GROMACS .gro file of C-alpha atoms in nm:
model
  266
    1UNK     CA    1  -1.831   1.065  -1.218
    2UNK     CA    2  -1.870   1.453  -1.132
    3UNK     CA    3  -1.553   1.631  -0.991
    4UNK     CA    4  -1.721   1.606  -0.651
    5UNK     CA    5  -1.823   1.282  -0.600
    6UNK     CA    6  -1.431   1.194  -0.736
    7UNK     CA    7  -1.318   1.422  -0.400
    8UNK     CA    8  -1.545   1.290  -0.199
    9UNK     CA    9  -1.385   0.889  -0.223
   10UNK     CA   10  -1.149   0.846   0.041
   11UNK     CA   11  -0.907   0.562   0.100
   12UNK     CA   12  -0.970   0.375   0.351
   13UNK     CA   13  -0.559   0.358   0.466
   14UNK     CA   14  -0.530   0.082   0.754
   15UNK     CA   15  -0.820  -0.115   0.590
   16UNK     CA   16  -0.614  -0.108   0.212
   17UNK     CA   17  -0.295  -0.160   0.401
   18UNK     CA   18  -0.395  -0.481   0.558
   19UNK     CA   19  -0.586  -0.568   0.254
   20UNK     CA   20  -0.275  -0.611   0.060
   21UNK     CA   21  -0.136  -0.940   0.308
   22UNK     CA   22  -0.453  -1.033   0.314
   23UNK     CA   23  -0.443  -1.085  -0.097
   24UNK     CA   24  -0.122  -1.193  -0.068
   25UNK     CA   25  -0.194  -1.477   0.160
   26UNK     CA   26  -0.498  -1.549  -0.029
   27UNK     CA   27  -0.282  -1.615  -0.361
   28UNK     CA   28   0.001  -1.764  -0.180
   29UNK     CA   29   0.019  -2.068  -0.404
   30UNK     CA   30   0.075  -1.863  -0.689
   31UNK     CA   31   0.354  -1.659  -0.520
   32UNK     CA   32   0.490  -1.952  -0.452
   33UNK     CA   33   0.511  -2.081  -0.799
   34UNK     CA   34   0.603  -1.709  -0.955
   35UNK     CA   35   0.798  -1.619  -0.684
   36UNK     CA   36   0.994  -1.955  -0.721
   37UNK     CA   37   1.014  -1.894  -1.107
   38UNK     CA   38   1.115  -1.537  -1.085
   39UNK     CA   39   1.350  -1.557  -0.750
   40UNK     CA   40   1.573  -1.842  -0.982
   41UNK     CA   41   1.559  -1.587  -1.286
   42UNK     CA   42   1.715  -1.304  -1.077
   43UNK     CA   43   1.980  -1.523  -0.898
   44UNK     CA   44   2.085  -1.644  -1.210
   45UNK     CA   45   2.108  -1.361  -1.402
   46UNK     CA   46   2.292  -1.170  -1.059
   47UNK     CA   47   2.544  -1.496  -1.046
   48UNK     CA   48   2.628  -1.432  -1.457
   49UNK     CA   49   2.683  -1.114  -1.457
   50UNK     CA   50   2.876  -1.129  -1.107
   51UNK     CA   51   2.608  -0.894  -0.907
   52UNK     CA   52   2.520  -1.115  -0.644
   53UNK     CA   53   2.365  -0.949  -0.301
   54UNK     CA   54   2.615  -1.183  -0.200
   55UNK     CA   55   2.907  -0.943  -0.263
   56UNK     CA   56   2.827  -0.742  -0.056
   57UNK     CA   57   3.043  -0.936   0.203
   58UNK     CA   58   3.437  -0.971   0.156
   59UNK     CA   59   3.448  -1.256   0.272
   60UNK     CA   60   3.150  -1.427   0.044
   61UNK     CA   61   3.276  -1.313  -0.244
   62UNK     CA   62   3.573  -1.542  -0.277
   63UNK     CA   63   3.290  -1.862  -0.338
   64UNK     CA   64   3.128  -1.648  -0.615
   65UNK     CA   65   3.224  -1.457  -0.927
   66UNK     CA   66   3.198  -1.090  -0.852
   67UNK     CA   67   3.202  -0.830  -1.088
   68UNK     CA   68   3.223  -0.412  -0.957
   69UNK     CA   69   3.215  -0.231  -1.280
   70UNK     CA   70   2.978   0.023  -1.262
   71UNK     CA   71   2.855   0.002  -1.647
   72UNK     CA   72   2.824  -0.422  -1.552
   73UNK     CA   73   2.577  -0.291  -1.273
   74UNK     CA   74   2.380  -0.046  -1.443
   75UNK     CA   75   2.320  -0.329  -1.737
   76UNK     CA   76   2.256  -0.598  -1.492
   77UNK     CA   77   1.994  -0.368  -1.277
   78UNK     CA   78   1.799  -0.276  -1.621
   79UNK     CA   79   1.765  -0.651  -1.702
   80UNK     CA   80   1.645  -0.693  -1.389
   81UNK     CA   81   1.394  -0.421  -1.347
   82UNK     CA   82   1.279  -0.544  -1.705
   83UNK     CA   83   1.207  -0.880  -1.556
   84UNK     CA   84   1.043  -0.714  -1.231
   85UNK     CA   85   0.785  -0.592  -1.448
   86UNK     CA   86   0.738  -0.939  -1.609
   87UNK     CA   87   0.689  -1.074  -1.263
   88UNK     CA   88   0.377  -0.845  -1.165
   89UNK     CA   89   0.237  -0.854  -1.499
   90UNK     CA   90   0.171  -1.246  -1.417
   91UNK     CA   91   0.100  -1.155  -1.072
   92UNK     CA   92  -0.163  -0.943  -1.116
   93UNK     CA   93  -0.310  -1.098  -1.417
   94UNK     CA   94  -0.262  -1.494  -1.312
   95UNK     CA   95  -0.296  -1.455  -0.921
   96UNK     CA   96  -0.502  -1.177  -0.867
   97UNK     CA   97  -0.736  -1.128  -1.154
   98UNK     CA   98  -0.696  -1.503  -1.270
   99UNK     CA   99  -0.738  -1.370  -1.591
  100UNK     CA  100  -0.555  -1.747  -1.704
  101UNK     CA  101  -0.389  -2.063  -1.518
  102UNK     CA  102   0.008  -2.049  -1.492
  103UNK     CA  103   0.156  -2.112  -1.792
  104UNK     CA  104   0.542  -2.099  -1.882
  105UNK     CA  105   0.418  -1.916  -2.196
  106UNK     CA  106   0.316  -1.630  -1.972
  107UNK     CA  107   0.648  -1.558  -1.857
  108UNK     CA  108   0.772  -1.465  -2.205
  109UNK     CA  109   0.799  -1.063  -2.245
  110UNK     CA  110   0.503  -0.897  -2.407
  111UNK     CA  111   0.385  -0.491  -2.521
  112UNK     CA  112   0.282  -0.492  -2.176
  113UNK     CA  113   0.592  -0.568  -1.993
  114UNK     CA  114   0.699  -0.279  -2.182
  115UNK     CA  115   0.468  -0.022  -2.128
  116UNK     CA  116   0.508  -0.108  -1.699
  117UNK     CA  117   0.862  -0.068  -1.784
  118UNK     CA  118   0.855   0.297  -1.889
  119UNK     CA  119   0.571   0.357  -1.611
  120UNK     CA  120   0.868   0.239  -1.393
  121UNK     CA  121   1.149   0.422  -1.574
  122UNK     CA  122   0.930   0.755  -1.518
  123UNK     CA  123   0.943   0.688  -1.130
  124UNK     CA  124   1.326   0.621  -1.119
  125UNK     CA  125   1.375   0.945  -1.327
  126UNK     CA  126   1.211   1.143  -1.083
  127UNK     CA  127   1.426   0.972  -0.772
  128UNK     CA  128   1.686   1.052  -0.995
  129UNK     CA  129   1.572   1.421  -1.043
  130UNK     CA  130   1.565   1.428  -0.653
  131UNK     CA  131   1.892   1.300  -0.588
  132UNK     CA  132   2.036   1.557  -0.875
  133UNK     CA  133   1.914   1.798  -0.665
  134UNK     CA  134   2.028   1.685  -0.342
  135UNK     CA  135   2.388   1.699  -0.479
  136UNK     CA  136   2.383   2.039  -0.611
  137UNK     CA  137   2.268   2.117  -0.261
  138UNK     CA  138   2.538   1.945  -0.094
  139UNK     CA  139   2.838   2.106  -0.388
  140UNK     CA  140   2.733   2.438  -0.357
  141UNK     CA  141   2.903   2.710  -0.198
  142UNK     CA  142   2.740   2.987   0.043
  143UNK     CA  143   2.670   3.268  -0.120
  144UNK     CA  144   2.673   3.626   0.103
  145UNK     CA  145   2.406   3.744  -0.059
  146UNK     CA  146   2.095   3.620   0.100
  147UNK     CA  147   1.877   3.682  -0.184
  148UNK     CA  148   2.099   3.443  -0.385
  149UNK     CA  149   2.061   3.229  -0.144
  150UNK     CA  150   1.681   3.169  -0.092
  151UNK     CA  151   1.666   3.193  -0.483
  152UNK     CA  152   1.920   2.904  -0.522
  153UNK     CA  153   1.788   2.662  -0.250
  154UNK     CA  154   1.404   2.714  -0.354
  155UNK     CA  155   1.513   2.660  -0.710
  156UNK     CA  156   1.701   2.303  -0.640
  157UNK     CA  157   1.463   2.190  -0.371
  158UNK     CA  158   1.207   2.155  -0.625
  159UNK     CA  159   1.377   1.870  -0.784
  160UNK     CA  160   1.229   1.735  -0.438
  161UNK     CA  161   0.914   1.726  -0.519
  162UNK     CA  162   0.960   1.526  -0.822
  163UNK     CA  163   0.904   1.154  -0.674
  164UNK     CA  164   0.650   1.261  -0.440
  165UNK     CA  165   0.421   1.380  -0.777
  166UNK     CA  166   0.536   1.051  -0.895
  167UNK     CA  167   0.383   0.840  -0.623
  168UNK     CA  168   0.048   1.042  -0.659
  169UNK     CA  169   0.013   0.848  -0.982
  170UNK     CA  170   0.079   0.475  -0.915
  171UNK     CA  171  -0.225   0.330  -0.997
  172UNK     CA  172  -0.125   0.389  -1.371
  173UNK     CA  173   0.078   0.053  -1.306
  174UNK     CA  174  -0.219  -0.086  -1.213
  175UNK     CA  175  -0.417   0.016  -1.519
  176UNK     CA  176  -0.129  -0.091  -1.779
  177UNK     CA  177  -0.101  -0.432  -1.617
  178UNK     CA  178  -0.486  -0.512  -1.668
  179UNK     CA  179  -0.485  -0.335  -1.999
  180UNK     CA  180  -0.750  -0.112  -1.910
  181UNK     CA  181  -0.750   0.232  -2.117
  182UNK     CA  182  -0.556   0.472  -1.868
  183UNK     CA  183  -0.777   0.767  -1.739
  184UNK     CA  184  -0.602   1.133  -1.826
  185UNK     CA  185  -0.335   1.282  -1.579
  186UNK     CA  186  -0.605   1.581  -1.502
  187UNK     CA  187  -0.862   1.283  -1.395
  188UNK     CA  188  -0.620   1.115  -1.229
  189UNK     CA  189  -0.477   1.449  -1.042
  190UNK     CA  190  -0.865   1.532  -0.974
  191UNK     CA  191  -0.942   1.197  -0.890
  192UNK     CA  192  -0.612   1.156  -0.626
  193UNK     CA  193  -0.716   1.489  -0.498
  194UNK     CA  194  -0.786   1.475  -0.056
  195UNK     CA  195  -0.587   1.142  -0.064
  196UNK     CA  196  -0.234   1.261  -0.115
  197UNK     CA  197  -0.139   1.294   0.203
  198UNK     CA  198  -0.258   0.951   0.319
  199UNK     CA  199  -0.067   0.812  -0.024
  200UNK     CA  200   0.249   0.978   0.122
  201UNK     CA  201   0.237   0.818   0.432
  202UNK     CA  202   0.116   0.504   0.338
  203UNK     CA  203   0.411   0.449   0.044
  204UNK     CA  204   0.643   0.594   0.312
  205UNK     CA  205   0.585   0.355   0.616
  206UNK     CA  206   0.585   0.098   0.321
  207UNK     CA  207   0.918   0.157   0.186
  208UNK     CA  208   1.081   0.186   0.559
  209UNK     CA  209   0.955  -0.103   0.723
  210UNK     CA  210   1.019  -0.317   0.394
  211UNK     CA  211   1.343  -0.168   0.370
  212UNK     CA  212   1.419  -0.248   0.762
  213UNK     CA  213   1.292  -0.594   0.702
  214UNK     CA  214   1.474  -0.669   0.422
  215UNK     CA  215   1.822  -0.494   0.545
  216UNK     CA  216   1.796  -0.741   0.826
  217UNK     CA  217   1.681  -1.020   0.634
  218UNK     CA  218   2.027  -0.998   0.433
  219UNK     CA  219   2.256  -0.936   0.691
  220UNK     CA  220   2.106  -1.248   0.858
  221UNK     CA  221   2.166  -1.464   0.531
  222UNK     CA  222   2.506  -1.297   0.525
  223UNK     CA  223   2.599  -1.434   0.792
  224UNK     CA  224   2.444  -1.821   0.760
  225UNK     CA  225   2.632  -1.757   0.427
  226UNK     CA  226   2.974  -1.690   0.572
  227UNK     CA  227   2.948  -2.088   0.716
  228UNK     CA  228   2.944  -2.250   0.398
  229UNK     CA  229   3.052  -2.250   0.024
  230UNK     CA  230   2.904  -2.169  -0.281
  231UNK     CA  231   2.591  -2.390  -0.260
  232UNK     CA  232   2.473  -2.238   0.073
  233UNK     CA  233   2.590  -1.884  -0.099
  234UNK     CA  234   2.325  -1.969  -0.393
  235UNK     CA  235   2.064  -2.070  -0.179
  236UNK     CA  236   2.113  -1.770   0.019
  237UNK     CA  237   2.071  -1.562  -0.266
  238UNK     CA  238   1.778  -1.694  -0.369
  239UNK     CA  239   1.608  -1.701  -0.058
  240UNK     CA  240   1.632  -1.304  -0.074
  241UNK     CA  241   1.458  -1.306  -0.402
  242UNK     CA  242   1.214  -1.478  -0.283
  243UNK     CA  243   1.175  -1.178  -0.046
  244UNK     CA  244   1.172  -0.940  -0.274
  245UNK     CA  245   0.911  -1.132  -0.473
  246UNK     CA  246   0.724  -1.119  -0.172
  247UNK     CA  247   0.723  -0.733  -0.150
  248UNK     CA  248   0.698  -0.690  -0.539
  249UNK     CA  249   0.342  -0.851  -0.467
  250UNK     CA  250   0.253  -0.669  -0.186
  251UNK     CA  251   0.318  -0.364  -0.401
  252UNK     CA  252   0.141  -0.486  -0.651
  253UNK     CA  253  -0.151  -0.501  -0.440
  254UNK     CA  254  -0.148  -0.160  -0.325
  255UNK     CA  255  -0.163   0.014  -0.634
  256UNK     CA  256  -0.420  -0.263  -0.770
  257UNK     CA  257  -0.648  -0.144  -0.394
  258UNK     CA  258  -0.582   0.155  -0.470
  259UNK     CA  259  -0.683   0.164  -0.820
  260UNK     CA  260  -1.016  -0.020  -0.736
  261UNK     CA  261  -1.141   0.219  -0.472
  262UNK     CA  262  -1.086   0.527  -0.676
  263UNK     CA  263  -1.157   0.475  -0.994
  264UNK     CA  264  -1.376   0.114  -1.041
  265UNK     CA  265  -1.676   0.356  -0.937
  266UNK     CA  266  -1.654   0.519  -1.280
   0.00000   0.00000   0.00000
């Protein structure tokens, strides 16, 4: 595909939007099954290691073993990523490209899980690069000199910029799920190019009405929680796995759309 015919694909953004439920509720017996599998894997490893949403609250807390240490966290949230990636690998390759039926043999960690897991570590780094620089913003101390100044702040603020060239390049999730050979970073920049703007917004009304939906969503079970012990705690918890399941497909979706419209023409 010539340079120009790779600028001239456009994403369609309300019609891939909606085309992600719409997959989703095409495949919901699978996410069912997966989600059901996956949900139980996270509450059990979040009970264990005493990280459960749950928590959050002081007063659930006392029905559950909770653990603050920060290095417990960190360890617990890498597991857990880890197994993310597990999750849409069978996702995408049982429910969407029903590559295979649902096996339990499927669920075991593979090269692949792997290689989505350093795709995923690459976008963290750059949130991390962005909140790095955020700090040193909020630390530093005025200096007089103006020049200084501008220098400093344009310097920093480029950290910034870090996860929004991250996002440009999702659909390399896409491609290591599937196993497809991934295209360069130059075909992929040229091949992104007169969409990055409707990326942006698309990944950014994404992220705020999931986050809205799920902050709700857990102060709700926080509060059926509150009425009962550690069974109704549990289920609670896994509900909101379930949730995030939910939204781990949806995602999943997007950057498998995405991937489709602008590169399936090559």
């Amino acid at each position: 595909m010539t340079d120009e015919a790779k600028k001239s694909i456009k994403l369609p953004l309300l019609k891939i939007v909606f085309t992600c439920y719409g997959l989703f509720m095409d495949n919901f017996k699978s996410y069912a099954v997966l989600g059901s599998i996956f949900a139980l894997i996270f509450m059990l490893i979040n009970l264990i290691s005493g990280q459960s949403l749950m928590c959050l609250s002081d007063s659930i807390n006392k029905h559950i073993y909770c653990n603050n240490n920060l290095y417990y966290t960190l360890i617990t949230n890498i597991v857990l990523w880890f197994v993310f990636c597990v999750y849409v690998r069978n996702w995408i390759q049982d429910a969407i490209l029903k590559k295979r039926k649902f096996s339990f043999k499927n669920i075991v960690p593979n090269k692949t899980d792997l290689k989505a897991y350093g795709a995923v570590l690459v976008f963290f780094v750059s949130i991390a690069i962005a909140i790095t620089s955020g700090y040193f913003l909020y630390i530093r101390v005025p200096n007089p000199d103006w020049r200084i100044e501008i220098l400093y702040f344009s310097f920093v603020s480029i950290g910034f910029l870090a996860p929004i060239m991250a996002i440009q390049f999702m659909p390399y999730l896409s491609f290591i799920i599937e196993e497809k050979n991934l295209p360069s970073l130059k075909d992929m920049w040229k091949t992104i190019s007169g969409n990055r703007v409707f990326v942006f917004i698309s990944v950014f009304c994404s992220f705020i009405f999931n986050f809205l939906i799920l902050s709700a969503f857990l102060r709700y079970l926080i509060s059926m929680a509150l009425s009962g012990g550690f069974f109704v705690v549990v289920i609670t918890d896994f509900l909101y796995n379930m949730v995030l399941m939910l939204f781990a497909a949806i995602f999943m979706n997007y950057c498998y759309l995405q991937k489709n419209i602008l590169f399936e023409r090559n």
